[in-house]
Coordinates of C-alpha atoms and ligand atoms in Angstrom, one line a residue:
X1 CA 11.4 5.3 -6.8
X2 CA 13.9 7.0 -4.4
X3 CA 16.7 4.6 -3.3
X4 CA 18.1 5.3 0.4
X5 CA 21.6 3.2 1.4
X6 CA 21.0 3.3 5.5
X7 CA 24.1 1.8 7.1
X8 CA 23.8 0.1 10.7
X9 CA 20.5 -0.6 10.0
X10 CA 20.4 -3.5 12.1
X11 CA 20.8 -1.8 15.2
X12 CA 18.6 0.5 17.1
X13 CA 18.1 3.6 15.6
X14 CA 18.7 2.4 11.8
X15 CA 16.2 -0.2 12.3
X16 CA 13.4 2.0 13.5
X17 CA 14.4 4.6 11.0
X18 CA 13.8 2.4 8.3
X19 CA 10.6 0.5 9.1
X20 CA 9.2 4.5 9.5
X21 CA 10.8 4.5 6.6
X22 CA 9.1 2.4 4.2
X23 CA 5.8 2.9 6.3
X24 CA 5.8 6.5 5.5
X25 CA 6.4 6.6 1.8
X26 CA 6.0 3.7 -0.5
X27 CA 8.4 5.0 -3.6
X28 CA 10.8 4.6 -1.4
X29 CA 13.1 1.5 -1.0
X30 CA 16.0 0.8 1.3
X31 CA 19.6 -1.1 1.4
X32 CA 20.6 -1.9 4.4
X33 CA 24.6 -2.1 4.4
X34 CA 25.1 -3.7 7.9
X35 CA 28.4 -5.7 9.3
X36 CA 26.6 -7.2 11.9
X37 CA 28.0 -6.8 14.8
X38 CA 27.2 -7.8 18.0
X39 CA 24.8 -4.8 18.3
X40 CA 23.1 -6.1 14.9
X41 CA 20.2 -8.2 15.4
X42 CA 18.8 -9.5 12.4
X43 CA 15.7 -10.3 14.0
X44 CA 15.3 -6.5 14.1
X45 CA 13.9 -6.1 10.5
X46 CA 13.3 -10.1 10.2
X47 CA 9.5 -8.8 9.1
X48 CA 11.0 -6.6 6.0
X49 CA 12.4 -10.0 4.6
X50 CA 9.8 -10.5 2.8
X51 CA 9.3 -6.9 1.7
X52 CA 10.8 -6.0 -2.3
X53 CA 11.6 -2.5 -1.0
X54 CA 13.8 -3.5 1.4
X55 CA 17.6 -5.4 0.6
X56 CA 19.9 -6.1 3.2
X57 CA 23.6 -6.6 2.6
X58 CA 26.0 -7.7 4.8
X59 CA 29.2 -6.0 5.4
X60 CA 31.5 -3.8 6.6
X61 CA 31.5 0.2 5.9
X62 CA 35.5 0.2 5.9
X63 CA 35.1 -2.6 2.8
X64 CA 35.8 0.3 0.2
X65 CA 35.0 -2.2 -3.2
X66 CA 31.9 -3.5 -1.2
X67 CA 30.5 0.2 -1.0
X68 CA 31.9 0.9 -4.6
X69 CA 30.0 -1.8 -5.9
X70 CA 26.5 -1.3 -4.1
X71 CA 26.6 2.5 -4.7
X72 CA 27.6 1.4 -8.2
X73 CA 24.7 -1.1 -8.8
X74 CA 21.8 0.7 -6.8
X75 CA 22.6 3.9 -7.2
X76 CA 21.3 5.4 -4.4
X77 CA 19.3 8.6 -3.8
X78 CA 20.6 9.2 -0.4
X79 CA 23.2 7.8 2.0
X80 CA 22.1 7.4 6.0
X81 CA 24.8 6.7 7.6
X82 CA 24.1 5.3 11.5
X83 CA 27.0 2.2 11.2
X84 CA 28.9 2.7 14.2
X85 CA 30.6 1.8 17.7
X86 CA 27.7 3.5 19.7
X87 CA 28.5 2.2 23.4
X88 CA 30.9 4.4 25.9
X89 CA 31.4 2.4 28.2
X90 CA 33.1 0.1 25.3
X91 CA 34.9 2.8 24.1
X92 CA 36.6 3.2 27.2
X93 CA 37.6 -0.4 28.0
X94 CA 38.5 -0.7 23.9
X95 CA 38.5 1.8 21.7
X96 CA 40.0 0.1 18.8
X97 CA 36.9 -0.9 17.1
X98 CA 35.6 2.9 17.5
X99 CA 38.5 4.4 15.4
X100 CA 38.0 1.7 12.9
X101 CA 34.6 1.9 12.4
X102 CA 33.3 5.6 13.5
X103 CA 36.8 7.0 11.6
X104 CA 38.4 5.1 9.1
X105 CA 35.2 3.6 8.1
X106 CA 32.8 6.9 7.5
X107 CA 36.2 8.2 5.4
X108 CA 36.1 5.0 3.3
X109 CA 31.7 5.5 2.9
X110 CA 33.1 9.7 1.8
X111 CA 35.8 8.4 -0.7
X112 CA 33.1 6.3 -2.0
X113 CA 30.5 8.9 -2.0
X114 CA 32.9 11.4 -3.5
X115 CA 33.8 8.9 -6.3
X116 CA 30.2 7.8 -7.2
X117 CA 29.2 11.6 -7.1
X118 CA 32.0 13.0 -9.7
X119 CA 32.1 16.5 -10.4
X120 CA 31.9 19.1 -8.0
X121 CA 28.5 20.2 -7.1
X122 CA 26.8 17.0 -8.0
X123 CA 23.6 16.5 -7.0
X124 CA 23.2 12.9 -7.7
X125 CA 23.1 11.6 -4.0
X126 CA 23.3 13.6 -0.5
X127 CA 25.0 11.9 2.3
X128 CA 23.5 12.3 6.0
X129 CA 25.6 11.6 9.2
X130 CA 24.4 10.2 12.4
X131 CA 26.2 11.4 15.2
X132 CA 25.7 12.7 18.6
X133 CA 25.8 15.6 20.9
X134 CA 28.2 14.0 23.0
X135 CA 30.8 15.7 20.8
X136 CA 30.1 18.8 22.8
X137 CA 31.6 17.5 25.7
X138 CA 29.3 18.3 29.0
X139 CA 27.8 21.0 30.3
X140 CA 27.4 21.9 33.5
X141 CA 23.9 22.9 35.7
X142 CA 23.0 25.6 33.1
X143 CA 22.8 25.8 29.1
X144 CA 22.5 23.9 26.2
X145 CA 24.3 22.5 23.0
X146 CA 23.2 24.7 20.4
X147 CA 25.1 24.2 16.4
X148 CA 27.5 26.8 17.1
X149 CA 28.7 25.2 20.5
X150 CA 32.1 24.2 19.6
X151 CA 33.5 20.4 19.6
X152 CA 35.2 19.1 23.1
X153 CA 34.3 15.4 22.9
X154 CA 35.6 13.7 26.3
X155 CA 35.6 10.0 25.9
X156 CA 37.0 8.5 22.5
X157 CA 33.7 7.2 21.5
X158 CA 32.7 10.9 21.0
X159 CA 36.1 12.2 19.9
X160 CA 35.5 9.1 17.1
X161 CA 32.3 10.4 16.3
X162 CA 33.5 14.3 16.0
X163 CA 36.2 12.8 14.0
X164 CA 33.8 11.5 11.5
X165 CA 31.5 14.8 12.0
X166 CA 35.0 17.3 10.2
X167 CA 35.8 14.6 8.1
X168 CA 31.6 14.9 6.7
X169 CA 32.0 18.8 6.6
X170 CA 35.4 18.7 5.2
X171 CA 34.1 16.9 2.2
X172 CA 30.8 19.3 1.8
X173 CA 33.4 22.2 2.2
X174 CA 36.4 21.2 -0.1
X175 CA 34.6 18.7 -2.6
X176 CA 31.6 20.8 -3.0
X177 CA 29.2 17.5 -2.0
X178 CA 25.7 17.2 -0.8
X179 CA 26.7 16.1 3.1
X180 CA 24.4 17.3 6.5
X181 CA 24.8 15.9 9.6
X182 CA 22.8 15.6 12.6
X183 CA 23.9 15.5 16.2
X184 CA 20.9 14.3 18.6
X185 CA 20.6 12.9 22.2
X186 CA 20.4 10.3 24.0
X187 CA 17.7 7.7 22.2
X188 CA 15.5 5.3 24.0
X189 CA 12.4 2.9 22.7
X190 CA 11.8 -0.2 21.1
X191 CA 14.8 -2.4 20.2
X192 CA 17.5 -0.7 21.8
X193 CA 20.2 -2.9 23.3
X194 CA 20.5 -4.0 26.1
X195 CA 23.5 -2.5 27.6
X196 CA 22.7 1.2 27.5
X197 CA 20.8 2.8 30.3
X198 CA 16.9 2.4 29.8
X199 CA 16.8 -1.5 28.4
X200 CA 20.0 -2.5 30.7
X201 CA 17.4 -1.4 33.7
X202 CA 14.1 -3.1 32.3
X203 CA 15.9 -5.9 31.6
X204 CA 17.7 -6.4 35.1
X205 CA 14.4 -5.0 37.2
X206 CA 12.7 -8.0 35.4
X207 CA 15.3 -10.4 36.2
X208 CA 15.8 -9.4 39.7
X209 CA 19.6 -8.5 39.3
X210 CA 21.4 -5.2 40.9
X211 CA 20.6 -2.1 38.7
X212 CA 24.0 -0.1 38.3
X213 CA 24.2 3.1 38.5
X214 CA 27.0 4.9 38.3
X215 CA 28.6 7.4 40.3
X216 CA 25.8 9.6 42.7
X217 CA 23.4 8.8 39.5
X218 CA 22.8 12.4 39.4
X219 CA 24.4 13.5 35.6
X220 CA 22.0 14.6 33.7
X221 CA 20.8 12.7 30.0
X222 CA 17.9 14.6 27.5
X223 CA 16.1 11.8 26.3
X224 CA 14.8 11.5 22.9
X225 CA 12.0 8.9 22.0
X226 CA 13.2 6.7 18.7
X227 CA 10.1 7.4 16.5
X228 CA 10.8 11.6 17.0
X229 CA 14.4 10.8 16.4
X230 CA 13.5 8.9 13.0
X231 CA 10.7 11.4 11.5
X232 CA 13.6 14.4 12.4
X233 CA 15.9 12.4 10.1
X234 CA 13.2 11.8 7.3
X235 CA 12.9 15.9 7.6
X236 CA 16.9 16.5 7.5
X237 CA 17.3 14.1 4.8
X238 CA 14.5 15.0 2.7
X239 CA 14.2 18.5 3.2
X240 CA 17.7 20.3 4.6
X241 CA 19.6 22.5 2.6
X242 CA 23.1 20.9 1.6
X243 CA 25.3 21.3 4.3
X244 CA 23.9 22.3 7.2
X245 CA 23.8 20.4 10.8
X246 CA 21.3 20.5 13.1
X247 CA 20.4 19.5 16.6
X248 CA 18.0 17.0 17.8
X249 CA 16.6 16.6 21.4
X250 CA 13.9 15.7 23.1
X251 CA 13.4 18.6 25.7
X252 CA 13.2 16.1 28.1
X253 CA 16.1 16.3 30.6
X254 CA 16.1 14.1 34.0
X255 CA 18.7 12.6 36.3
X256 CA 19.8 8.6 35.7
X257 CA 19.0 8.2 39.8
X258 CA 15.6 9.6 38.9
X259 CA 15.1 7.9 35.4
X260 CA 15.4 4.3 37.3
X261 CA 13.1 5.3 40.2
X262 CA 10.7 6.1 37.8
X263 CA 11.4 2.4 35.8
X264 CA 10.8 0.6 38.8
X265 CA 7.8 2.3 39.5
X266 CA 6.2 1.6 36.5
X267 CA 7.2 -2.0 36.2
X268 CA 6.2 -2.5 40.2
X269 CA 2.6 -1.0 39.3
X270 CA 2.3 -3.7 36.4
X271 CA 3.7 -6.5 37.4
X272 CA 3.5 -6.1 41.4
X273 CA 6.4 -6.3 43.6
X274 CA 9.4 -9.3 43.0
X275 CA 8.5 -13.0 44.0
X276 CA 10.8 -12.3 47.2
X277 CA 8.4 -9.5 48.1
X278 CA 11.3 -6.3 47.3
X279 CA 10.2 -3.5 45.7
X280 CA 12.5 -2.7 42.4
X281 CA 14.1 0.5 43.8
X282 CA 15.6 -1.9 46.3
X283 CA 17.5 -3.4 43.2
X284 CA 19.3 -0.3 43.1
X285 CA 23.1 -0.4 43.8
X286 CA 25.4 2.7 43.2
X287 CA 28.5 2.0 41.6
X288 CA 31.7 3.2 40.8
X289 CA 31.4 6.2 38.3
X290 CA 32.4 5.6 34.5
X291 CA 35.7 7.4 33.9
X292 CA 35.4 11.3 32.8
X293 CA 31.3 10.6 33.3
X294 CA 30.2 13.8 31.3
X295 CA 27.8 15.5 33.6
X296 CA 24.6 16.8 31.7
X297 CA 23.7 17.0 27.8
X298 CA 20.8 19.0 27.0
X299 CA 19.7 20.3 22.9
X300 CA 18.8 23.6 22.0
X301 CA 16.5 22.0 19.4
X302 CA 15.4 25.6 18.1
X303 CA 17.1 25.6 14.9
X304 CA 15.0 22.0 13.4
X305 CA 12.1 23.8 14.1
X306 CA 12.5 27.0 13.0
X307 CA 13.9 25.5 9.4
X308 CA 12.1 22.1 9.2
X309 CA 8.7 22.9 11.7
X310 CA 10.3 19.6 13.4
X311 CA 9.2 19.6 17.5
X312 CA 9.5 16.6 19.6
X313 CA 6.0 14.7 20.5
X314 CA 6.9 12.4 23.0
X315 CA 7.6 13.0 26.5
X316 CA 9.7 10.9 29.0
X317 CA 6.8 9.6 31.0
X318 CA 4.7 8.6 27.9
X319 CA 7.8 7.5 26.0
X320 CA 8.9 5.5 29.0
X321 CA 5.4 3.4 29.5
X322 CA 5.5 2.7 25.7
X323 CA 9.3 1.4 25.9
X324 CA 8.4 -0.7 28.8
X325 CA 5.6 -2.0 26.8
X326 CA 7.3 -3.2 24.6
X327 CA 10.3 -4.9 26.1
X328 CA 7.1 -6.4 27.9
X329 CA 5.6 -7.8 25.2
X330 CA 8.9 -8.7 23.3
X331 CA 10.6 -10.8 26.0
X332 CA 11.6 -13.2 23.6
X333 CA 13.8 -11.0 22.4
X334 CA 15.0 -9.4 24.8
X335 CA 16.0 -13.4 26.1
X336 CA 17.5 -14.3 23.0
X337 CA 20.1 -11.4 23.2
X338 CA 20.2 -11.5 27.0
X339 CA 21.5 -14.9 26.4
X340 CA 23.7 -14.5 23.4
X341 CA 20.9 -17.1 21.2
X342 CA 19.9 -14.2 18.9
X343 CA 23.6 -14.5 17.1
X344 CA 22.9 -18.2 16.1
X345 CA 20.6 -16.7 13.4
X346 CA 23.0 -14.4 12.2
X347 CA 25.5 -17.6 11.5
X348 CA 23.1 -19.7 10.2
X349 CA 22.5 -16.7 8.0
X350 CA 25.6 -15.5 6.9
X351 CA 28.4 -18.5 8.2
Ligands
LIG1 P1 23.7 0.4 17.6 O1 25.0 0.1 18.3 O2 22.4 -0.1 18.1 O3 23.8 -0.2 16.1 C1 25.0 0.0 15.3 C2 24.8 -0.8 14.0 O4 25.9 -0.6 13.2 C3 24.7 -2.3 14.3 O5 23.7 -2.9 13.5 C4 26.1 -2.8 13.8 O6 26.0 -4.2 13.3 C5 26.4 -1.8 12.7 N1 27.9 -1.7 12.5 C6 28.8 -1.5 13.4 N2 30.0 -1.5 12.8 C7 29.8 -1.6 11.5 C8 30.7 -1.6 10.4 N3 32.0 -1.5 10.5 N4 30.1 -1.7 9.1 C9 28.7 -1.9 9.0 N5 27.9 -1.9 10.1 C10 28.4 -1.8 11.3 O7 23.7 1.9 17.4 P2 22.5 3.0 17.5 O8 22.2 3.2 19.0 O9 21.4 2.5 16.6 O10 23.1 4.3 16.9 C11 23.1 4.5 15.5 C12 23.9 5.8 15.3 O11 23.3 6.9 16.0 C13 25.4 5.7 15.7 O12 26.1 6.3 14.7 C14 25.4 6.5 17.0 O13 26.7 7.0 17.1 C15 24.4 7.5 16.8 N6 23.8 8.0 18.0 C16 23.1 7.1 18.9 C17 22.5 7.6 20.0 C18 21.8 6.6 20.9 O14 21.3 7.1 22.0 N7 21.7 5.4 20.7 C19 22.6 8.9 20.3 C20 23.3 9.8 19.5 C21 23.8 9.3 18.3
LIG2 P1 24.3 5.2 28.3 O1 22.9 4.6 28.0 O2 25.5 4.4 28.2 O3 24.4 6.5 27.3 P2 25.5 7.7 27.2 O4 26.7 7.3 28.0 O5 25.8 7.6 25.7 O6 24.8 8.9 27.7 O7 24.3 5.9 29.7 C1 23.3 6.9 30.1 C2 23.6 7.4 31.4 O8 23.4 6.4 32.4 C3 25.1 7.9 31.6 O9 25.1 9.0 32.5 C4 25.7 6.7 32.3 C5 24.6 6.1 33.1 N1 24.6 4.6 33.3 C6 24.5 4.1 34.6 O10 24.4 4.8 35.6 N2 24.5 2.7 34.7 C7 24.7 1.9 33.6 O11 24.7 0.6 33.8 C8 24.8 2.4 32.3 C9 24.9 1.6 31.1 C10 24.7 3.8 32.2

């Protein structure tokens, strides 16, 4: 049995990572270190409760005898760590939390690691970052991030995530330990929250509320569908040599203006035009831009499939209908954290 300590695995990415997870190989079992924060919805793995693979404990990453003591007891194979401030537009207005967490807390999960690995050169664990290609900064019309671009991260969520990135390759190169990291784009699919791009728009095209766009809407996102995201990871974490980074993207680049046409569409074709007779592009209201918006991100993914035969599957329009599926079929959810009802479980739960 393989033992894998995912952290944030209560939010969006962890969560899908590992119910493919546990799907996809049954000597594996999980422990799901996760603070809960606003952006951790317990109802997210609520059908893994039951499962004896799966062990979720709640906490913080910067709790340093908490780690200690499950790396201690478990013993884990491998680390995944996805805990983390993951919202810009929060960053901007406060990034205290994003220091805390994306910084000071991946150092206290490496002086942990390094502790519970000993010597130099131990094998007994690798430890896999989550981060992002925003720590590239933004490119312009033309290019892509490849692994060599260097680091220019523009708002301080990313320059707390590229932070965390040389602090994770500090500790491979100095200490001699088993780290990789991964930097991928921008994610969309089931259980994202709603306050990034794609599920803020469902959500408020179903409502009937403005959809925000900021700026002209013309900057330029590579979406990635959750499920390719999650099987790259499996690859990296499995598979990777000790050390290395690598890319992921989805080779699916399109403007936000575009993107939200394109929701509207889709949700006007299933579910007709509003009660008040408006079509959903006439929800559409530009708004003033984010400060330093970066302009495009787009992933030279060539390296992941040259050295892990890892490819994308998933393109925007197909990825898109099944997203909208299933915020469709899971409006329950989507209510519950809409209206703030999904964080009663999480006190009943844990006070
Ligand atoms: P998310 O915001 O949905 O979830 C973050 C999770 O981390 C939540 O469950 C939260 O409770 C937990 N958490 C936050 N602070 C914590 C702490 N101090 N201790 C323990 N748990 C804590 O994020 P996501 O979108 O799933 O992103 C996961 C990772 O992937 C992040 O590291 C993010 O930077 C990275 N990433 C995300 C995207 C994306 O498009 N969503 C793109 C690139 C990289
Ligand atoms: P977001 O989902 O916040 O991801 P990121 O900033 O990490 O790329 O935003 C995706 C794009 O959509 C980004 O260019 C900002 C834009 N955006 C809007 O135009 N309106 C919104 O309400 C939000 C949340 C984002």
């Amino acid at each position: 049995m393989k033992t894998v300590l995912v952290t944030g695995g209560l939010g969006f990415i962890g969560s899908n990572f590992i119910r493919l997870l546990l799907n996809n190989f049954s000597d594996y079992r999980v422990i799901n270190l996760d603070a809960a924060t606003y952006a951790g919805n317990p109802e997210n793995l609520k059908d893994l409760e039951k499962d004896s693979r799966y062990l979720f404990s709640h906490g913080d990453i910067g709790n340093r005898d908490l780690v200690d003591k499950l790396l201690q007891e478990k013993k884990p194979d491998f680390i995944v760590n996805f805990a983390a401030e993951s919202h810009v537009d929060r960053s901007i207005t406060g990034p205290a939390a994003f220091i805390e967490t994306n910084i000071v807390g991946t150092f206290t999960m490496l002086e942990a690691f390094r502790s519970y690995c000993g010597d130099e050169n131990s094998s007994k664990c690798r430890f896999l970052q989550v981060s992002t290609d925003e720590v590239y900064g933004s490119l312009g019309a033309e290019g892509y991030f490849s692994e060599t671009t260097p680091y220019s991260p523009n708002s301080p969520y990313a320059a707390s995530k590229a932070s965390a990135d040389h602090l994770v390759r500090a500790y491979h190169h100095t200490y001699k330990l088993d780290t990789l990291i991964t930097n991928c784009s921008n994610n969309y699919g089931p259980l994202q929250f709603p306050e990034k791009l794609i599920p803020l728009m469902i959500s408020n095209a179903l409502e009937g509320l403005d959809l925000p766009v900021y700026g002209d809407g013309k900057n330029v996102r590579d979406w990635l569908y959750v499920e390719d995201h999650c099987r790259a990871l499996e690859l990296v974490m499995i598979q990777a040599k000790s050390g290395e980074t690598y890319n992921i993207g989805g080779h699916n680049e399109m403007e936000n203006i575009e993107l939200v046409k394109l929701l509207c569409n889709s949700l006007d074709r299933r579910l007709g035009p509003l009660p008040d007779g408006r079509l959903r592009q006439e929800l559409i209201k530009f708004v003033g831009d984010r400060k330093g918006h970066d302009q495009r991100y787009a992933i030279d993914a060539d390296k992941i499939k040259k050295d892990l035969g890892w490819v994308p599957q998933t393109d925007l329009k197909t990825g898109m209908e099944m997203t909208i599926d299933w915020y469709l079929d899971n409006q329950e959810w989507l209510k519950q954290v809409r209206d703030g009802s999904y964080r009663q479980y999480y006190q009943e739960m844990y006070g």
